[in-house]
Amino acid sequence: MLRLGGNTSEFEWWRPTPDAKEPEHPQTREVVGEPKALYYPVTAEAVRNLAAFLRATGWTCLYGIGMGTNTPDHAAAEAEFVAKTLGDRLQYFQIGNEVDLFSHHLRDPKTWNAKAYLDEWLAIAREVAKAVPEARFGMPDVAGDVGWLTEIAQMWPSVQDPPHVTTLTHHYYFGGPATNPEVSIPNLLKPATMARVQRTADTATAAADKMGVRVRMTEGNTCYRGGKPGVSDVFAAALWSADYSLLLASNNYSGVNLHGGTGKSVANSVGGFLPGDVMLKDAGATPEQIASRPHPFYTPIATFGDEYKLEPVAFGLKFAGSLCGSKLVKADLTGEIQATGVDATAYAAKLQGGATAVVVLNKDAERDLEVTLDFGAGRSGVVEIKTLRAPALNAREAHLTRDAKRGSLKQGRHAVMVPHASGMRMTVL
């Protein structure tokens, strides 16, 4: 599912025809790390091109409409055209991006809070719903303050005739920017990192349950402001993305969107440059060496001229995504493994058709992990193994391989060695 939004969406304006005039724009503050007020039109042609892309790929879309400098009538006009053009490729509208940070540059920090946001959001969403009666929405798309989800859930019962919200949304980046020494492979993969993710999920899902909706992580990655070379574009990011996705899935999230795009578009969204490029230049990298890296560094799909390449983080998504449509088993497999001292996590799922799959992600840089699957003495079946691997955690590559030889359960059990710095999926057929 493609999510369109991000910081620059707050500076878009709807141009339905080539001769449509640009509207007046409000004054905003320029802040380091936030996009400059460079306004650009979203055209009818661009939306038609988007629709063609979605049909060609079979993807669906979460469509972001600006809130920071927009008006209800302009938002409604854009939404009406988008809904008619995208049809069933449109999942829902998102109005506003990282609204908890509007106080930095788009709103008065003395008065901006979750209540002020909700009042503005309702004004726009209701106008959109008039133009598109079947419109569905996600909200509030906060950068990091998931406490806003709690506040909105508490206020929601008092909203008269609320728009059709299906999803509470938030963002997540492990850390940043690239110059931050705390953004490292060991810190990215350590158990405490996922423990923090779990605490965020607890807050988000509690709010969603109160509203009777789902949660989605709509933007995030390893390192904000474009990623960090040597962390975001290496195999460690593949293990992180697989683990992160499956942890959220086990918390009933509806999905994950990792941030990507072109280097130029992401640079524009964070003030005009990628900190990772400055970091490489300061370390003595040549322009050719810098250009050989994906831009942004964390993008799942990188562009090199006219070529597209899956980066390691995308392989982690594919590995975790193989469990889509299954039912995750509620069991603390990770706790049992980490009690052995190995930095690894595990998830089990019942697949459509009745098979059982167990995914083990051994994020430990040195220690292999011996795992014995026990399905009970009466269970039989063959075991198919698929591996997520690379030469090292800092390798700029990732591979998904399937073992040619199948194993089998013996008295309902199967023992396997999961090498350090690798992931393994064992499927009992």
XYZ file of C-alpha atoms in Angstrom:
429
model
C 0.000 0.000 0.000
C 1.472 3.300 -1.165
C 1.201 6.214 1.234
C 1.438 9.707 -0.262
C 2.143 12.459 2.235
C 5.112 13.700 4.202
C 6.263 17.153 5.215
C 5.978 18.730 1.777
C 2.289 17.811 1.566
C 1.613 20.766 3.856
C 2.714 23.089 1.025
C 0.663 21.615 -1.795
C -2.265 23.264 -3.487
C -4.876 21.754 -5.771
C -4.747 22.819 -9.422
C -7.657 21.165 -11.246
C -6.967 22.913 -14.572
C -3.788 24.351 -16.132
C -5.140 27.901 -15.870
C -6.205 27.638 -12.206
C -4.610 30.408 -10.163
C -2.433 29.737 -7.124
C -4.247 30.742 -3.915
C -2.943 33.076 -1.241
C -0.737 31.282 1.275
C -0.353 31.958 5.000
C 2.955 33.016 6.539
C 5.032 30.183 8.047
C 8.262 30.023 10.016
C 11.422 28.497 8.562
C 12.889 25.891 10.912
C 15.946 23.632 10.506
C 14.785 20.104 9.713
C 11.387 21.214 8.417
C 10.590 21.904 4.759
C 10.892 25.412 3.419
C 7.655 27.036 2.259
C 8.090 26.058 -1.381
C 4.543 25.704 -2.666
C 3.764 23.351 -5.523
C 0.606 22.321 -7.341
C -0.968 18.881 -7.326
C -2.470 18.607 -10.792
C -5.288 16.563 -12.264
C -2.739 14.986 -14.611
C -0.616 13.856 -11.658
C -3.624 12.197 -10.017
C -4.532 10.427 -13.259
C -0.944 9.208 -13.559
C -1.135 7.951 -9.965
C -4.318 6.042 -10.786
C -2.641 4.398 -13.782
C 0.339 3.415 -11.623
C -1.887 1.870 -8.963
C -3.824 -0.113 -11.566
C -0.605 -1.329 -13.199
C 0.942 -2.480 -9.918
C -2.214 -3.696 -8.203
C -1.370 -1.460 -5.236
C -3.764 0.620 -3.165
C -3.199 4.121 -1.837
C -3.420 6.168 1.334
C -3.801 9.694 -0.014
C -2.510 12.592 2.046
C -4.168 16.001 1.784
C -2.386 19.001 3.242
C -3.708 20.654 6.367
C -0.989 23.062 7.404
C -1.660 25.700 4.728
C -4.894 24.376 3.216
C -8.568 25.363 3.404
C -11.632 23.108 3.729
C -13.045 23.997 0.312
C -9.762 23.396 -1.521
C -9.288 20.098 0.338
C -12.799 18.973 -0.593
C -12.303 19.794 -4.273
C -9.057 17.796 -4.371
C -10.586 14.883 -2.468
C -13.579 14.701 -4.805
C -11.376 14.433 -7.900
C -9.022 11.959 -6.213
C -11.857 9.697 -5.081
C -13.444 9.596 -8.549
C -10.104 9.043 -10.280
C -8.562 6.428 -7.963
C -11.797 4.526 -7.343
C -11.260 1.298 -5.419
C -7.499 1.909 -5.396
C -8.070 4.510 -2.646
C -8.122 3.126 0.880
C -8.626 6.358 2.795
C -7.666 10.014 3.134
C -5.096 11.363 5.567
C -5.494 15.071 6.359
C -2.330 16.596 7.786
C 1.140 15.171 8.351
C 3.003 15.089 11.686
C 0.481 17.469 13.151
C 2.052 17.306 16.613
C 4.984 19.244 15.114
C 2.870 22.025 13.594
C 3.809 24.178 16.587
C 7.366 24.312 15.212
C 6.517 26.223 12.048
C 2.841 26.141 11.055
C 0.831 27.049 14.175
C 1.104 29.119 17.344
C 2.970 26.943 19.882
C 1.047 28.627 22.725
C -2.330 27.374 21.503
C -1.601 24.322 19.349
C -2.559 21.003 20.949
C -4.605 17.873 20.241
C -7.900 19.702 20.845
C -7.004 22.530 18.434
C -5.946 19.937 15.862
C -9.183 17.981 16.200
C -11.279 21.115 15.701
C -9.374 21.997 12.497
C -9.402 18.411 11.280
C -13.163 18.119 11.727
C -13.754 21.294 9.700
C -11.787 19.894 6.756
C -12.947 16.278 7.064
C -16.613 17.292 7.164
C -16.196 19.374 4.034
C -14.478 16.427 2.336
C -17.295 14.118 3.440
C -19.854 16.452 1.840
C -18.030 16.151 -1.486
C -17.237 12.433 -1.030
C -19.997 10.872 1.112
C -18.224 7.488 1.160
C -14.914 9.020 2.316
C -12.909 7.195 4.952
C -10.145 8.745 7.012
C -6.992 8.026 8.976
C -5.835 10.360 11.759
C -3.898 12.074 13.380
C -0.577 10.961 11.767
C 1.600 12.261 14.594
C 5.389 12.292 14.309
C 6.033 10.729 17.689
C 3.626 11.913 20.375
C 1.245 8.947 20.502
C -0.314 10.570 23.542
C -2.340 12.546 20.988
C -4.051 9.277 20.027
C -5.122 8.821 23.635
C -6.437 12.387 23.825
C -8.361 12.081 20.561
C -9.906 8.779 21.655
C -11.046 10.454 24.872
C -12.597 13.392 22.981
C -14.138 11.308 20.183
C -17.402 10.340 21.960
C -18.277 14.048 22.207
C -17.957 14.578 18.428
C -21.378 14.934 16.827
C -21.867 12.979 13.573
C -18.162 12.120 13.265
C -16.576 11.459 9.860
C -15.833 7.808 9.085
C -12.437 7.192 10.680
C -11.096 3.679 10.114
C -7.532 4.035 11.388
C -5.435 5.827 13.971
C -2.015 6.600 12.522
C 1.421 7.547 13.761
C 5.033 7.681 12.603
C 8.170 6.076 14.028
C 11.874 6.564 13.415
C 14.389 4.715 15.564
C 16.557 7.829 15.900
C 18.385 10.532 14.034
C 19.731 12.464 12.321
C 22.632 10.670 10.625
C 25.221 12.602 12.650
C 23.831 11.205 15.907
C 26.344 8.601 17.193
C 23.521 6.786 19.004
C 22.161 5.736 15.593
C 24.225 2.581 15.231
C 23.727 -1.057 14.285
C 24.062 -2.358 17.880
C 21.528 0.172 19.170
C 19.141 -0.443 16.274
C 19.027 -4.187 16.927
C 19.199 -4.395 20.728
C 16.166 -5.703 22.664
C 15.567 -2.341 24.366
C 14.729 -0.811 20.966
C 11.829 -3.196 20.385
C 10.738 -2.829 24.011
C 10.265 0.871 23.319
C 8.285 0.035 20.173
C 6.056 -2.225 22.253
C 5.309 0.584 24.703
C 4.279 2.823 21.803
C 2.079 0.050 20.413
C 0.415 -0.423 23.800
C -0.606 3.245 23.878
C -1.720 3.335 20.238
C -3.769 0.148 20.327
C -5.488 1.138 23.564
C -6.663 4.361 21.906
C -7.735 2.494 18.767
C -9.705 -0.047 20.788
C -11.517 2.800 22.534
C -12.582 4.185 19.138
C -13.270 0.781 17.573
C -10.668 1.234 14.813
C -7.250 -0.156 13.826
C -3.751 1.347 14.025
C -1.283 1.852 11.184
C 2.310 3.054 11.236
C 2.184 5.319 8.186
C 5.732 6.677 8.034
C 9.023 5.667 9.562
C 12.369 4.032 9.156
C 15.729 3.572 10.825
C 16.945 7.184 10.980
C 15.007 10.373 10.355
C 16.042 13.067 7.845
C 16.930 10.601 5.146
C 18.746 7.790 6.933
C 22.325 7.041 7.918
C 24.880 5.420 5.586
C 26.219 2.226 7.100
C 23.082 1.705 9.194
C 20.031 2.405 7.050
C 21.332 0.905 3.796
C 22.839 -2.339 5.113
C 21.647 -5.787 6.154
C 21.038 -4.750 9.764
C 18.140 -2.641 8.443
C 16.629 -5.778 6.869
C 16.556 -7.590 10.208
C 15.165 -4.461 11.873
C 12.355 -3.974 9.318
C 11.315 -7.625 9.531
C 11.279 -7.542 13.332
C 9.531 -4.176 13.504
C 6.814 -5.233 11.043
C 6.080 -8.499 12.806
C 6.013 -6.877 16.240
C 3.395 -4.384 15.043
C 1.454 -7.181 13.338
C 1.375 -9.049 16.637
C -0.180 -5.902 18.143
C -3.027 -5.894 15.579
C -1.671 -3.039 13.449
C -3.220 -3.033 9.986
C 0.115 -2.310 8.280
C 3.416 -0.466 8.018
C 4.650 2.149 5.539
C 8.404 2.705 5.483
C 9.500 6.055 4.089
C 11.109 6.186 0.676
C 11.028 8.189 -2.518
C 13.738 10.031 -4.395
C 16.681 11.721 -2.730
C 15.612 15.122 -3.987
C 12.047 14.867 -2.710
C 13.154 13.678 0.729
C 15.859 16.356 0.930
C 13.227 18.986 0.141
C 11.098 17.646 2.980
C 13.829 18.074 5.606
C 15.250 21.471 4.754
C 17.038 20.974 1.419
C 19.773 18.400 2.084
C 20.357 14.917 3.516
C 22.574 14.883 6.634
C 23.947 11.518 5.501
C 25.484 13.142 2.422
C 27.251 15.711 4.575
C 28.481 12.930 6.825
C 29.970 11.012 3.886
C 31.549 14.125 2.406
C 33.149 15.030 5.725
C 34.543 11.485 5.921
C 36.279 11.980 2.556
C 33.908 10.151 0.229
C 34.082 11.174 -3.422
C 30.973 12.351 -5.313
C 30.990 9.031 -7.182
C 31.062 7.073 -3.918
C 28.225 9.146 -2.498
C 26.168 8.660 -5.677
C 26.562 4.874 -5.352
C 24.479 4.965 -2.163
C 20.674 4.908 -2.209
C 19.084 8.317 -1.716
C 17.468 8.581 0.739
C 19.695 6.066 2.510
C 16.743 4.215 4.051
C 14.523 3.937 0.981
C 13.132 0.432 0.352
C 13.295 1.010 -3.424
C 16.291 3.006 -4.657
C 16.619 4.783 -7.984
C 19.902 4.810 -9.883
C 19.213 6.704 -13.082
C 16.461 4.739 -14.821
C 17.053 1.618 -12.708
C 15.196 0.585 -9.568
C 16.770 -1.592 -6.898
C 15.409 -3.234 -3.781
C 17.500 -2.215 -0.789
C 18.124 -4.439 2.285
C 15.273 -2.830 4.245
C 12.870 -3.976 1.502
C 14.056 -7.572 1.831
C 13.132 -7.415 5.500
C 9.653 -6.236 4.544
C 9.308 -9.047 1.997
C 10.470 -11.609 4.569
C 7.928 -10.430 7.151
C 5.286 -9.898 4.470
C 5.268 -13.588 3.649
C 3.057 -13.978 6.740
C 0.409 -11.536 5.465
C -3.041 -13.071 5.693
C -2.053 -15.446 8.492
C -3.073 -15.441 12.167
C -0.217 -14.792 14.556
C 0.006 -17.108 17.541
C -0.095 -15.407 20.937
C 3.013 -16.723 22.700
C 6.126 -15.116 24.181
C 8.622 -16.950 22.005
C 10.978 -13.957 22.059
C 11.186 -13.934 25.852
C 12.189 -17.601 25.925
C 14.937 -17.039 23.364
C 16.360 -13.873 24.913
C 16.565 -15.641 28.270
C 19.406 -17.650 26.700
C 21.405 -14.447 26.193
C 21.073 -14.371 22.396
C 19.673 -11.189 20.809
C 16.913 -12.804 18.765
C 13.146 -12.592 18.337
C 10.569 -15.110 17.158
C 7.005 -15.153 15.843
C 4.639 -18.002 14.959
C 1.627 -17.947 12.664
C -1.149 -20.175 11.374
C -1.207 -19.766 7.601
C -4.213 -19.869 5.347
C -4.603 -23.532 4.436
C -3.556 -24.851 7.839
C 0.247 -24.804 7.723
C 2.247 -23.340 10.619
C 5.194 -20.980 10.178
C 7.790 -19.874 12.711
C 10.074 -16.903 12.001
C 13.269 -16.468 14.002
C 15.358 -13.309 13.594
C 18.826 -13.764 15.055
C 20.086 -10.176 15.347
C 23.099 -11.197 17.399
C 26.373 -10.198 15.739
C 28.272 -13.242 17.065
C 26.150 -16.017 18.556
C 24.302 -18.671 16.577
C 21.018 -19.919 17.985
C 19.889 -23.519 18.380
C 16.112 -23.778 18.125
C 13.893 -26.807 18.598
C 10.324 -26.540 17.385
C 7.951 -28.772 19.378
C 4.460 -29.312 17.970
C 3.590 -32.307 20.146
C 4.470 -35.966 19.757
C 1.491 -36.689 17.529
C 2.304 -34.058 14.903
C 3.968 -35.001 11.621
C 4.906 -33.048 8.518
C 7.702 -31.748 6.350
C 9.616 -28.574 7.202
C 10.392 -25.999 4.521
C 13.078 -23.413 5.344
C 13.534 -19.936 3.902
C 16.426 -17.708 4.961
C 17.094 -13.975 5.081
C 20.838 -13.543 5.018
C 23.911 -11.506 4.041
C 27.671 -11.816 4.616
C 27.530 -9.435 7.613
C 25.284 -6.975 9.423
C 27.025 -4.076 7.689
C 26.882 -5.649 4.209
C 25.092 -3.523 1.625
C 23.081 -6.478 0.385
C 20.422 -8.966 1.431
C 19.242 -12.303 0.055
C 16.145 -14.447 0.398
C 16.890 -18.110 -0.243
C 14.904 -21.325 0.034
C 16.627 -24.535 1.147
C 16.436 -27.159 -1.597
C 16.279 -29.937 0.997
C 13.237 -30.255 3.235
C 13.352 -31.563 6.781
C 10.658 -33.434 8.652
C 9.217 -33.523 12.137
C 10.441 -36.344 14.321
C 8.022 -37.113 17.123
C 6.585 -33.693 16.475
C 9.906 -31.873 16.846
C 12.446 -30.242 14.552
C 15.848 -28.834 15.543
C 17.600 -26.166 13.523
C 20.551 -23.776 13.837
C 19.790 -20.132 13.069
C 23.141 -18.477 12.258
C 24.035 -15.138 13.807
C 22.971 -12.102 11.774
C 20.254 -13.919 9.836
C 16.567 -14.657 9.714
C 14.918 -18.021 9.192
C 11.352 -19.018 8.426
C 10.397 -22.633 9.105
C 7.064 -23.715 7.633
C 5.530 -27.029 8.696
C 3.425 -28.347 5.833
